[in-house]
PDB file of C-alpha atoms in Angstrom:
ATOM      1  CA  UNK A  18     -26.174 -24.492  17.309  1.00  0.00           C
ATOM      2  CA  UNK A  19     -23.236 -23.581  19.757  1.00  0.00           C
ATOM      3  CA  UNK A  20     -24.563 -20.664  22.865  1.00  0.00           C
ATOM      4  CA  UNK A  21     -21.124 -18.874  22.033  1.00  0.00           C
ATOM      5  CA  UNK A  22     -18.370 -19.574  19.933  1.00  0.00           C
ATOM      6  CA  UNK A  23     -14.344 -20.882  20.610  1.00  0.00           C
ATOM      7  CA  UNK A  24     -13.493 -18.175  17.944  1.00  0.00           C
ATOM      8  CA  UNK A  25     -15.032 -14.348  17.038  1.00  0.00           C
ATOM      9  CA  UNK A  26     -13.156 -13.113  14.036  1.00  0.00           C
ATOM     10  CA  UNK A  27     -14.674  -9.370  13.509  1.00  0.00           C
ATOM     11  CA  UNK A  28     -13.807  -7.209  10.255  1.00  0.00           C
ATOM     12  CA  UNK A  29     -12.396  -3.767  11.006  1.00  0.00           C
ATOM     13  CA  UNK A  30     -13.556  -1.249   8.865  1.00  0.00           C
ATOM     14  CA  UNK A  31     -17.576  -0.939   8.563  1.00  0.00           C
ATOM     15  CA  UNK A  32     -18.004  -3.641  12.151  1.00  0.00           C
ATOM     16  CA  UNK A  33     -15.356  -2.306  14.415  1.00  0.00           C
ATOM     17  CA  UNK A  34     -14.566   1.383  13.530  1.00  0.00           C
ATOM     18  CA  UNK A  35     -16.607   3.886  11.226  1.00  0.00           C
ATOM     19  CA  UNK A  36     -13.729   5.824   9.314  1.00  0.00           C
ATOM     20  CA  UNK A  37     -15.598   7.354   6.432  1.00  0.00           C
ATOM     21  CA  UNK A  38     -14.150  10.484   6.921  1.00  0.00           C
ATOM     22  CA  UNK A  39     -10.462   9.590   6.871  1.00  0.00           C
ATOM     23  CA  UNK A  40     -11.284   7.473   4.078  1.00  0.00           C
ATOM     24  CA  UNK A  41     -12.577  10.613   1.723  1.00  0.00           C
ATOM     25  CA  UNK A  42      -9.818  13.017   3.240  1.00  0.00           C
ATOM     26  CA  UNK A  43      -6.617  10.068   2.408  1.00  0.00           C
ATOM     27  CA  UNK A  44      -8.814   9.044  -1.411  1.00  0.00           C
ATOM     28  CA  UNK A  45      -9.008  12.323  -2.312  1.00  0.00           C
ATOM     29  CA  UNK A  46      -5.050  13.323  -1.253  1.00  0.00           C
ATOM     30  CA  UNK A  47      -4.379   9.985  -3.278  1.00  0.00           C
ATOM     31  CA  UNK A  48      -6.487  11.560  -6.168  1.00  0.00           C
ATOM     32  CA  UNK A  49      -5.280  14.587  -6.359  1.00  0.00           C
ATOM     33  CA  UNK A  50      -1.602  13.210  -6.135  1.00  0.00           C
ATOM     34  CA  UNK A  51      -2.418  10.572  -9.037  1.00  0.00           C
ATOM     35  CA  UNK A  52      -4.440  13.243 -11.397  1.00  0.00           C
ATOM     36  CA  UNK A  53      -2.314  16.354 -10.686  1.00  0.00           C
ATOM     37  CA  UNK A  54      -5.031  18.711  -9.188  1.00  0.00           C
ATOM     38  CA  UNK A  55      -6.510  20.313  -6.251  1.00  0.00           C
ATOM     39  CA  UNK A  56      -5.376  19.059  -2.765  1.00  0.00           C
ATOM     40  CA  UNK A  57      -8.228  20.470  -1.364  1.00  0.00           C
ATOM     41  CA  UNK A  58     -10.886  17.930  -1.043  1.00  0.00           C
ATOM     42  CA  UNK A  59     -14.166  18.601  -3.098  1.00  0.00           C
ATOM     43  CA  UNK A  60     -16.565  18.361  -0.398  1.00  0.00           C
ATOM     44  CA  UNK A  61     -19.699  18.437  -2.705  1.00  0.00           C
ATOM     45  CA  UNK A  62     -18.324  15.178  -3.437  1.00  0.00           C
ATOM     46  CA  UNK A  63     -18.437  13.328  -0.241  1.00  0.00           C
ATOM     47  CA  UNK A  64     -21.997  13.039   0.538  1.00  0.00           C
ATOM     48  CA  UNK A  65     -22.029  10.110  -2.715  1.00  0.00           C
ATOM     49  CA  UNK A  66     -18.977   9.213  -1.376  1.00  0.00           C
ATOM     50  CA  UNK A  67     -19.876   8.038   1.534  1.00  0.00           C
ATOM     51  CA  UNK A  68     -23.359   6.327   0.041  1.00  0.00           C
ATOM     52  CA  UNK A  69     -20.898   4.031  -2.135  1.00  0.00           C
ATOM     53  CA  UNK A  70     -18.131   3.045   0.032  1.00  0.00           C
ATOM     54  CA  UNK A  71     -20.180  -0.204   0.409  1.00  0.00           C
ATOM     55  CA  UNK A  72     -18.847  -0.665  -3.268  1.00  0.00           C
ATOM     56  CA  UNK A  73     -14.906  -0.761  -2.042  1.00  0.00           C
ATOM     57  CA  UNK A  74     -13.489  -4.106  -1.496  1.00  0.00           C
ATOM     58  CA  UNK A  75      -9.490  -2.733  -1.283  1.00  0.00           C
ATOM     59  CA  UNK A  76      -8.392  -0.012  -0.851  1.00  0.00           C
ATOM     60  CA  UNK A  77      -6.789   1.283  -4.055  1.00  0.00           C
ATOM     61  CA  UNK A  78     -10.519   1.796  -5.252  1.00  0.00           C
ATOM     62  CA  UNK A  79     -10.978   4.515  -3.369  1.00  0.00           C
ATOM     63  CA  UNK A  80      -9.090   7.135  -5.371  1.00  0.00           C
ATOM     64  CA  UNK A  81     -11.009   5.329  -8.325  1.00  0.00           C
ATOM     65  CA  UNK A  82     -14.202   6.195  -7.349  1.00  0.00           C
ATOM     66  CA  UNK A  83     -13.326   9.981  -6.466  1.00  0.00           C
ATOM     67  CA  UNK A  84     -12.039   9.838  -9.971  1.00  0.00           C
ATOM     68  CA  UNK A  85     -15.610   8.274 -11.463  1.00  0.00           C
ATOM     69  CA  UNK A  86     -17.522  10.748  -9.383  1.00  0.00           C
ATOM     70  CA  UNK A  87     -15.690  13.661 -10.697  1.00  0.00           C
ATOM     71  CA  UNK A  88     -15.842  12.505 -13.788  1.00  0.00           C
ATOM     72  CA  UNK A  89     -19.412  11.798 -13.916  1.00  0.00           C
ATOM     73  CA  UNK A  90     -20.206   8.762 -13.376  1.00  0.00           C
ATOM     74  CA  UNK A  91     -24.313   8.008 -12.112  1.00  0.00           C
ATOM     75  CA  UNK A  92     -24.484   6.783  -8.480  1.00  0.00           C
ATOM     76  CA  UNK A  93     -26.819   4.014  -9.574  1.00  0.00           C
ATOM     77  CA  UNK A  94     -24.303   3.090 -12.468  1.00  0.00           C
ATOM     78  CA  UNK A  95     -21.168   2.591  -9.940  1.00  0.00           C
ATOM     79  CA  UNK A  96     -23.522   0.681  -7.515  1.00  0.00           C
ATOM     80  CA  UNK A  97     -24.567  -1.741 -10.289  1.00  0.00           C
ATOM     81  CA  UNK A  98     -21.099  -1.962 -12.217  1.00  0.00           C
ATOM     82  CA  UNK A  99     -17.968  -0.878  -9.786  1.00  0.00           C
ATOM     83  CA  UNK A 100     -15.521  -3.620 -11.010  1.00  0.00           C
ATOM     84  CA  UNK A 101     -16.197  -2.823 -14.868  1.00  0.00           C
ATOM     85  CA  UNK A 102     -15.663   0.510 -14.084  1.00  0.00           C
ATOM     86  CA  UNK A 103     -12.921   0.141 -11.467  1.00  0.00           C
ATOM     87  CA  UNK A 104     -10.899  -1.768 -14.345  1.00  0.00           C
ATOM     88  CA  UNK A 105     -11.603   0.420 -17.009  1.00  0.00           C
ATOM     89  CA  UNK A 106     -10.309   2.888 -15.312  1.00  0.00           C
ATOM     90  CA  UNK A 107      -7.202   1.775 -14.329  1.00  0.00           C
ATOM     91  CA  UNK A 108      -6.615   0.332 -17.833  1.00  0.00           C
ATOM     92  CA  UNK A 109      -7.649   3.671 -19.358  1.00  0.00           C
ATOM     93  CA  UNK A 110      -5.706   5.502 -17.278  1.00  0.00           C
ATOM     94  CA  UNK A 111      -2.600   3.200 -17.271  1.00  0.00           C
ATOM     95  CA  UNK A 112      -2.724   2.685 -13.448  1.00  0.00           C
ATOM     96  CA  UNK A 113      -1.467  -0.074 -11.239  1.00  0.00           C
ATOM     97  CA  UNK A 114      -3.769  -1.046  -8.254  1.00  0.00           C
ATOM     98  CA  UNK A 115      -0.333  -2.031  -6.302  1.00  0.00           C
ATOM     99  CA  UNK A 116       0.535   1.793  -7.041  1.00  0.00           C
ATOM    100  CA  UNK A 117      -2.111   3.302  -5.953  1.00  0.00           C
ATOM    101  CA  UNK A 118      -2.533   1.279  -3.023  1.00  0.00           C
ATOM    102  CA  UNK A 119       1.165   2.411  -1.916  1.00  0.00           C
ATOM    103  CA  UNK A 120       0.074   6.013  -2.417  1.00  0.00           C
ATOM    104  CA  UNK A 121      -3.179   5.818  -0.418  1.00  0.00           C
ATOM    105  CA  UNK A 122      -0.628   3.896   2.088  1.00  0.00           C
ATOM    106  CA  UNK A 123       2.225   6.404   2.010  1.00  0.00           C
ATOM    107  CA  UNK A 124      -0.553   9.575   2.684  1.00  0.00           C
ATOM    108  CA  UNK A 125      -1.792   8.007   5.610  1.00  0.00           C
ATOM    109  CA  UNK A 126       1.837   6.737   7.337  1.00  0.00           C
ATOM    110  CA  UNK A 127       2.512  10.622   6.797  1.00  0.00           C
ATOM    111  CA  UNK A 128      -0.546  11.626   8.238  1.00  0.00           C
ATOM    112  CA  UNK A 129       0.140   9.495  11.391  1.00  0.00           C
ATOM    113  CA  UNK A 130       3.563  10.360  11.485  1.00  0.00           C
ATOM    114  CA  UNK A 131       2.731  14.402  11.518  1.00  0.00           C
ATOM    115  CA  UNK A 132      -0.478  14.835  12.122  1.00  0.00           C
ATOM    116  CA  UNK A 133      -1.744  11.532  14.924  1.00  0.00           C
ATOM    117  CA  UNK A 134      -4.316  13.461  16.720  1.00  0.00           C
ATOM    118  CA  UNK A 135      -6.396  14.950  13.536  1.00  0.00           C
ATOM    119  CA  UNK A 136      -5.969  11.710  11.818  1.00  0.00           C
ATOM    120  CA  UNK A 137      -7.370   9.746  14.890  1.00  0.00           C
ATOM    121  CA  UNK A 138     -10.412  12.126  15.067  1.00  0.00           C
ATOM    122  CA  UNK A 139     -10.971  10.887  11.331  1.00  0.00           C
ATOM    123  CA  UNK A 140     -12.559   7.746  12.843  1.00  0.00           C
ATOM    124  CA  UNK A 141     -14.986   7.212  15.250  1.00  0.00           C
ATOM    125  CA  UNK A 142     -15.747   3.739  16.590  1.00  0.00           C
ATOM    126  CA  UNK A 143     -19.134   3.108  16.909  1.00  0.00           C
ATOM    127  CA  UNK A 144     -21.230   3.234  20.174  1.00  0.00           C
ATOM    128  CA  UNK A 145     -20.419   0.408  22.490  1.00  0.00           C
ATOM    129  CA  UNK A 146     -17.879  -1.924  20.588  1.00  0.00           C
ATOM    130  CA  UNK A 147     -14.900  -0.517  22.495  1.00  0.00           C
ATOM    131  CA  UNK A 148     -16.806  -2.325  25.615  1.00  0.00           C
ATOM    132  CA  UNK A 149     -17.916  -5.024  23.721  1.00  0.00           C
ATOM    133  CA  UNK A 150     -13.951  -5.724  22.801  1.00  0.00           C
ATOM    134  CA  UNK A 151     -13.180  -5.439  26.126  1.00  0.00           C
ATOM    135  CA  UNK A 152     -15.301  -7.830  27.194  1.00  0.00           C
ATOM    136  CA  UNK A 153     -14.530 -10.330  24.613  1.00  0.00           C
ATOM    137  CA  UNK A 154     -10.938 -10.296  25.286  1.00  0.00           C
ATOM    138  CA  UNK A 155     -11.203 -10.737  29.407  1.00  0.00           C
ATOM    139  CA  UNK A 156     -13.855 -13.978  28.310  1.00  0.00           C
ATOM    140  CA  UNK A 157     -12.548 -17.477  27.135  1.00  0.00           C
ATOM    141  CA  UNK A 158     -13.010 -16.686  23.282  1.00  0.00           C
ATOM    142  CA  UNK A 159     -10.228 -15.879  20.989  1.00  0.00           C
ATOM    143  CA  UNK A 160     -10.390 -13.178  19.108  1.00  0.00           C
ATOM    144  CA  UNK A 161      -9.119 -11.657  15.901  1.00  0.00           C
ATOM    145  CA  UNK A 162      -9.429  -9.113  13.017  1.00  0.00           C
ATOM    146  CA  UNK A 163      -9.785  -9.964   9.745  1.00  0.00           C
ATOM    147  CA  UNK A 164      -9.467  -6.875   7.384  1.00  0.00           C
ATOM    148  CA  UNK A 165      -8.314  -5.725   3.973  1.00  0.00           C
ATOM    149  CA  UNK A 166      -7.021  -2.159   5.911  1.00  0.00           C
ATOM    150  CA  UNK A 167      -2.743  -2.512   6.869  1.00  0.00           C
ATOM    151  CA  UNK A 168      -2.722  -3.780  10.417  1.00  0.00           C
ATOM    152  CA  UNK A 169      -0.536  -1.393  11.744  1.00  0.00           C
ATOM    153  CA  UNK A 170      -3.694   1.095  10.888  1.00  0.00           C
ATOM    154  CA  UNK A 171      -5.743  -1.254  12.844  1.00  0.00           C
ATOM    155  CA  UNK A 172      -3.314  -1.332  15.782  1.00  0.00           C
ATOM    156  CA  UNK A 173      -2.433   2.337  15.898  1.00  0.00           C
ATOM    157  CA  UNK A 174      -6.718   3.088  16.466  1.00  0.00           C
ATOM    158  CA  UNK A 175      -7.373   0.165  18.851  1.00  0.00           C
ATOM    159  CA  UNK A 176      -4.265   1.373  20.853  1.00  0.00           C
ATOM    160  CA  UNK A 177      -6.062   4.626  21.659  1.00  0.00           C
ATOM    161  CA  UNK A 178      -8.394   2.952  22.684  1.00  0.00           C
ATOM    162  CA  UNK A 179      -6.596   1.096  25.357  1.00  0.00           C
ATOM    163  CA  UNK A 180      -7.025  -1.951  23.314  1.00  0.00           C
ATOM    164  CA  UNK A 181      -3.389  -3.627  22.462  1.00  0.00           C
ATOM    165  CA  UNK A 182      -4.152  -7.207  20.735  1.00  0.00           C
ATOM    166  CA  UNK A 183      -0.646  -8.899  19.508  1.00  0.00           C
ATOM    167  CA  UNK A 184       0.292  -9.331  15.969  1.00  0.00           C
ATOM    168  CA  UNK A 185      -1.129 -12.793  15.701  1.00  0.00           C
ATOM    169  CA  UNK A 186      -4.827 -11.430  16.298  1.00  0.00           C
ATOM    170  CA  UNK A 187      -4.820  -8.994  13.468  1.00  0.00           C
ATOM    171  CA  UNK A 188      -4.810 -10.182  10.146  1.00  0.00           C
ATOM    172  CA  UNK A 189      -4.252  -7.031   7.519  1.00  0.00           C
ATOM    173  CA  UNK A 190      -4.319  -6.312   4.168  1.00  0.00           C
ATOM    174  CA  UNK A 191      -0.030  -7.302   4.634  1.00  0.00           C
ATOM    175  CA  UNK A 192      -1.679 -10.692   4.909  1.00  0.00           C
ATOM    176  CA  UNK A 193      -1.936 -11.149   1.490  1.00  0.00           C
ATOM    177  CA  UNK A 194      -4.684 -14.287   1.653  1.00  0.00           C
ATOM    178  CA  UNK A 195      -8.753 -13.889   1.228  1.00  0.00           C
ATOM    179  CA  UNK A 196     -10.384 -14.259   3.945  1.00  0.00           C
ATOM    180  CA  UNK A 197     -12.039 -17.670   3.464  1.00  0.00           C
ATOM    181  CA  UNK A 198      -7.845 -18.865   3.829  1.00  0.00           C
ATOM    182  CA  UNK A 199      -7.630 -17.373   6.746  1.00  0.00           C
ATOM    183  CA  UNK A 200     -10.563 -18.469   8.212  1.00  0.00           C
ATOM    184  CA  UNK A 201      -9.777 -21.877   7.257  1.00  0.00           C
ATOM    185  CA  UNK A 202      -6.175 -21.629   8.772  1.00  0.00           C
ATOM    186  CA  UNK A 203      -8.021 -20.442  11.955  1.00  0.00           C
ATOM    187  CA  UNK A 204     -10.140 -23.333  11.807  1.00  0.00           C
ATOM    188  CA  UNK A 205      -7.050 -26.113  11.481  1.00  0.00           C
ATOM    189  CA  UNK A 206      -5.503 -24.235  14.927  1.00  0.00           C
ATOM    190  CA  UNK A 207      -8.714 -23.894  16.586  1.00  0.00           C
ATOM    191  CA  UNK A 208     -10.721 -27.084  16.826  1.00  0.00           C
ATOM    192  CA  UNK A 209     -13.930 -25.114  18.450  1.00  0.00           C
ATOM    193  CA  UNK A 210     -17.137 -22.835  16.615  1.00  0.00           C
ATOM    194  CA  UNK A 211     -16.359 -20.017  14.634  1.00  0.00           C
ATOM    195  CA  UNK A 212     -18.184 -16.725  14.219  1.00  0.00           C
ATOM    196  CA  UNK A 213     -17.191 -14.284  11.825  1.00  0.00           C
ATOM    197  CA  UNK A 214     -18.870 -10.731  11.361  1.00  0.00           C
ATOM    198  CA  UNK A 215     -17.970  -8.722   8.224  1.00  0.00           C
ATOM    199  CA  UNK A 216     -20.209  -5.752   6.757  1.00  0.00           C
ATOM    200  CA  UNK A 217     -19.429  -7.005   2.989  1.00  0.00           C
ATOM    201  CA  UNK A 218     -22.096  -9.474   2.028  1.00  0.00           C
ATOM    202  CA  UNK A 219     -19.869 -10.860  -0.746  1.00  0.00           C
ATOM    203  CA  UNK A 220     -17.254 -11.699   1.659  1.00  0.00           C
ATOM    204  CA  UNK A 221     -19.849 -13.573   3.603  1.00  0.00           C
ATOM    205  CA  UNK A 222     -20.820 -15.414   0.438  1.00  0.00           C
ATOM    206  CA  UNK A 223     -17.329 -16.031  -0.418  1.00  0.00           C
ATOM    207  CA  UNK A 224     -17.047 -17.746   2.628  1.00  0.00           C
ATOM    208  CA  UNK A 225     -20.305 -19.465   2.234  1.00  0.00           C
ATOM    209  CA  UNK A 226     -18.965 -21.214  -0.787  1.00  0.00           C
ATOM    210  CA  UNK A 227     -16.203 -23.037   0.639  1.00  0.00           C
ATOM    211  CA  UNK A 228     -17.094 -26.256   1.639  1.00  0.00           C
ATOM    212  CA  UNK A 229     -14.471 -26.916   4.507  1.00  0.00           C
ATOM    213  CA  UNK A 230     -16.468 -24.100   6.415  1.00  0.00           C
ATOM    214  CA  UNK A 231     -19.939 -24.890   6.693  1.00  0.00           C
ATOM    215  CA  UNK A 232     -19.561 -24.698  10.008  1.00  0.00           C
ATOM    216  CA  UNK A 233     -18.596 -20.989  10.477  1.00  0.00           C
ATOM    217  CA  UNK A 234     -21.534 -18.763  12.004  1.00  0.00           C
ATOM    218  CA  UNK A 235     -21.657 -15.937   9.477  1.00  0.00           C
ATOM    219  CA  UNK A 236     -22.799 -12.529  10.786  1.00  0.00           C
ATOM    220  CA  UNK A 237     -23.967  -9.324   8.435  1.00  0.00           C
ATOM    221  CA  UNK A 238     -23.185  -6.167  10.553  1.00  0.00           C
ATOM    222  CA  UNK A 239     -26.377  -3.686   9.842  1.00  0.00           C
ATOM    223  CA  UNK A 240     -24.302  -0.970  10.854  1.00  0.00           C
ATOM    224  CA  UNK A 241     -21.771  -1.253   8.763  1.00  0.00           C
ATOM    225  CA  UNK A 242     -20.597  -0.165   4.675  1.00  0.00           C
ATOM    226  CA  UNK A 243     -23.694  -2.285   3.126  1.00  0.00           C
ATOM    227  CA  UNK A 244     -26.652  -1.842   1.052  1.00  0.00           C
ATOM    228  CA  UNK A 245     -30.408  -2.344   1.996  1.00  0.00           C
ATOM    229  CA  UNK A 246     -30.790  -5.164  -0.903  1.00  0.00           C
ATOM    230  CA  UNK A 247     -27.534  -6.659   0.545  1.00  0.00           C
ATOM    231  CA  UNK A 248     -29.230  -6.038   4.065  1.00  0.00           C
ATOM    232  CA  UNK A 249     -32.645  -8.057   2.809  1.00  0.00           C
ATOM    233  CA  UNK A 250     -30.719 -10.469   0.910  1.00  0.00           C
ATOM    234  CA  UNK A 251     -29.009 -11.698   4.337  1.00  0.00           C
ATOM    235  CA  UNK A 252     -32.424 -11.540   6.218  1.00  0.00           C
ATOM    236  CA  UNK A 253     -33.675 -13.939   3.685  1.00  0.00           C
ATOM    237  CA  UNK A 254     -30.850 -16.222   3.644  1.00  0.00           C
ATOM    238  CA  UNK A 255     -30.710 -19.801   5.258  1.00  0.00           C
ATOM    239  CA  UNK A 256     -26.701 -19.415   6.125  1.00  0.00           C
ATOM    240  CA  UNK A 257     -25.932 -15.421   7.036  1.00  0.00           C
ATOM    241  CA  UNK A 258     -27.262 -13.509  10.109  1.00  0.00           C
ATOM    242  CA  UNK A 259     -28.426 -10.239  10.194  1.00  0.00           C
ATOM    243  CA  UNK A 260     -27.024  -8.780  13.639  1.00  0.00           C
ATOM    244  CA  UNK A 261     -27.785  -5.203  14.622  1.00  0.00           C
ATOM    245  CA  UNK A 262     -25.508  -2.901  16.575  1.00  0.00           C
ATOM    246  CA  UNK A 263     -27.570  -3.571  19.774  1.00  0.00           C
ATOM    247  CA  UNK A 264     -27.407  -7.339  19.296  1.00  0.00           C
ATOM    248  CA  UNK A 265     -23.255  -7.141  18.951  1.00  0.00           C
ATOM    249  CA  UNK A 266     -23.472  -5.463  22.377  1.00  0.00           C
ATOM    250  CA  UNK A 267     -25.231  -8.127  24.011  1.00  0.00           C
ATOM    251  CA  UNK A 268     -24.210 -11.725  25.104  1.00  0.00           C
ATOM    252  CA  UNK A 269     -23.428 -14.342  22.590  1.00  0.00           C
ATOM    253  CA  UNK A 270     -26.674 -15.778  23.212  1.00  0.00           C
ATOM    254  CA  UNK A 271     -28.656 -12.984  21.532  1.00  0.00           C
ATOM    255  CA  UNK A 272     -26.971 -13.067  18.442  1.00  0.00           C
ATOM    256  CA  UNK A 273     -28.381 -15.959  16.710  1.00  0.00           C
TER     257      UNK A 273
END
């Protein structure tokens, strides 16, 4: 088992950044643009907001599950059946994810464009990465982001951070591919170990499934948008690692 890998490939959202907040403040302008009502965000509606955003693979089901909340949908019902009732929603409704996705995507290019500083103070990166990047970057491993969030999002946070990583390294939702492709176009460039943290178990599994990477070190982030079954589940698997926040600050070595 390799001391520290050719290759750390880190998700954004959930492992990198915590943006809960922007994510309930752009859903519900995206709501409330789609449905015709309030702008003003319901905030009685966050607190289960933020318990399910370990639910949300892309981000056009955001504005979906403000819309099941409001409409009633049980907590325990959305945890258990989001895609059912993601797609029966959007059927019932006669949505298009594309279309909402542009929406949620429009609110927050005008948020940036008019509003930087309050839409910045949305997210909050959690203790110790920002060093943890650094350190990563000045070391011999390459590095990138995979996410399902635009890149130019990704960019625009990292940047205030004094982080600036080049195009190449950050692999958005504009990407277009699952992540097990890009992984495994990572893997035909660089010949060396792979590690990959991501906070969605299901991604993890997805990757887990493809044959051509058995070799990738997958990494649960116990920080992140995840459930404690999905938390147990990885503790008790022979292929993902659970890594803590404190862990991810500390040398490779500690990981595994």
């Amino acid at each position: 088992m390799p001391g520290s890998p050719s290759v750390l490939a880190l998700d954004f959202d959930g492992v990198i950044c915590d943006g809960l907040k922007e994510y309930f403040q752009t859903s519900w302008q995206a709501y409330a643009q789609i449905w015709q009502t309030d702008t003003t965000p319901n905030e009685q509606i966050a607190p289960a907001f933020y318990r399910l955003r370990p639910v949300i693979e892309t981000g056009w089901e955001m504005p979906i599950l403000i819309r099941s909340l409001v409409v009633g949908v049980q907590e325990e019902e959305i945890l258990q059946n989001w895609l059912t009732i993601a797609t029966q929603t959007i059927e019932k409704e006669q949505l298009k994810p594309l279309e909402i996705s542009a929406a949620v995507d429009g609110i927050r290019d005008r948020k940036i464009a008019t509003d930087l500083d309050n839409w910045l103070a949305e997210h909050e990166f959690y203790p110790g990465v920002i060093d943890r990047l650094n350190a990563i970057l000045e070391s011999s491993t390459d590095f990138f982001i995979i996410s399902t969030k635009e890149g130019r999002f990704i960019k625009q946070l990292l940047k205030q951070e004094g982080i600036e990583l080049a195009d190449s390294q950050v692999y958005g939702k504009e990407s277009k591919r699952p992540k097990p492709q890009i992984l495994k176009e990572l893997k035909q460039v660089y010949p060396g170990a792979i590690w990959f943290v991501e906070d969605r178990l299901k991604t993890l599994q997805a990757v887990e499934q493809q044959e051509s990477l058995q070799d990738v070190e997958l990494f649960l982030a116990d920080w992140g948008y995840n459930t404690r079954s999905e938390r147990e589940e990885a503790q008790n698997s022979n292929r993902v690692h659970l890594i803590s926040l404190n862990q991810f600050g500390q040398d490779f070595s500690n990981w595994l």
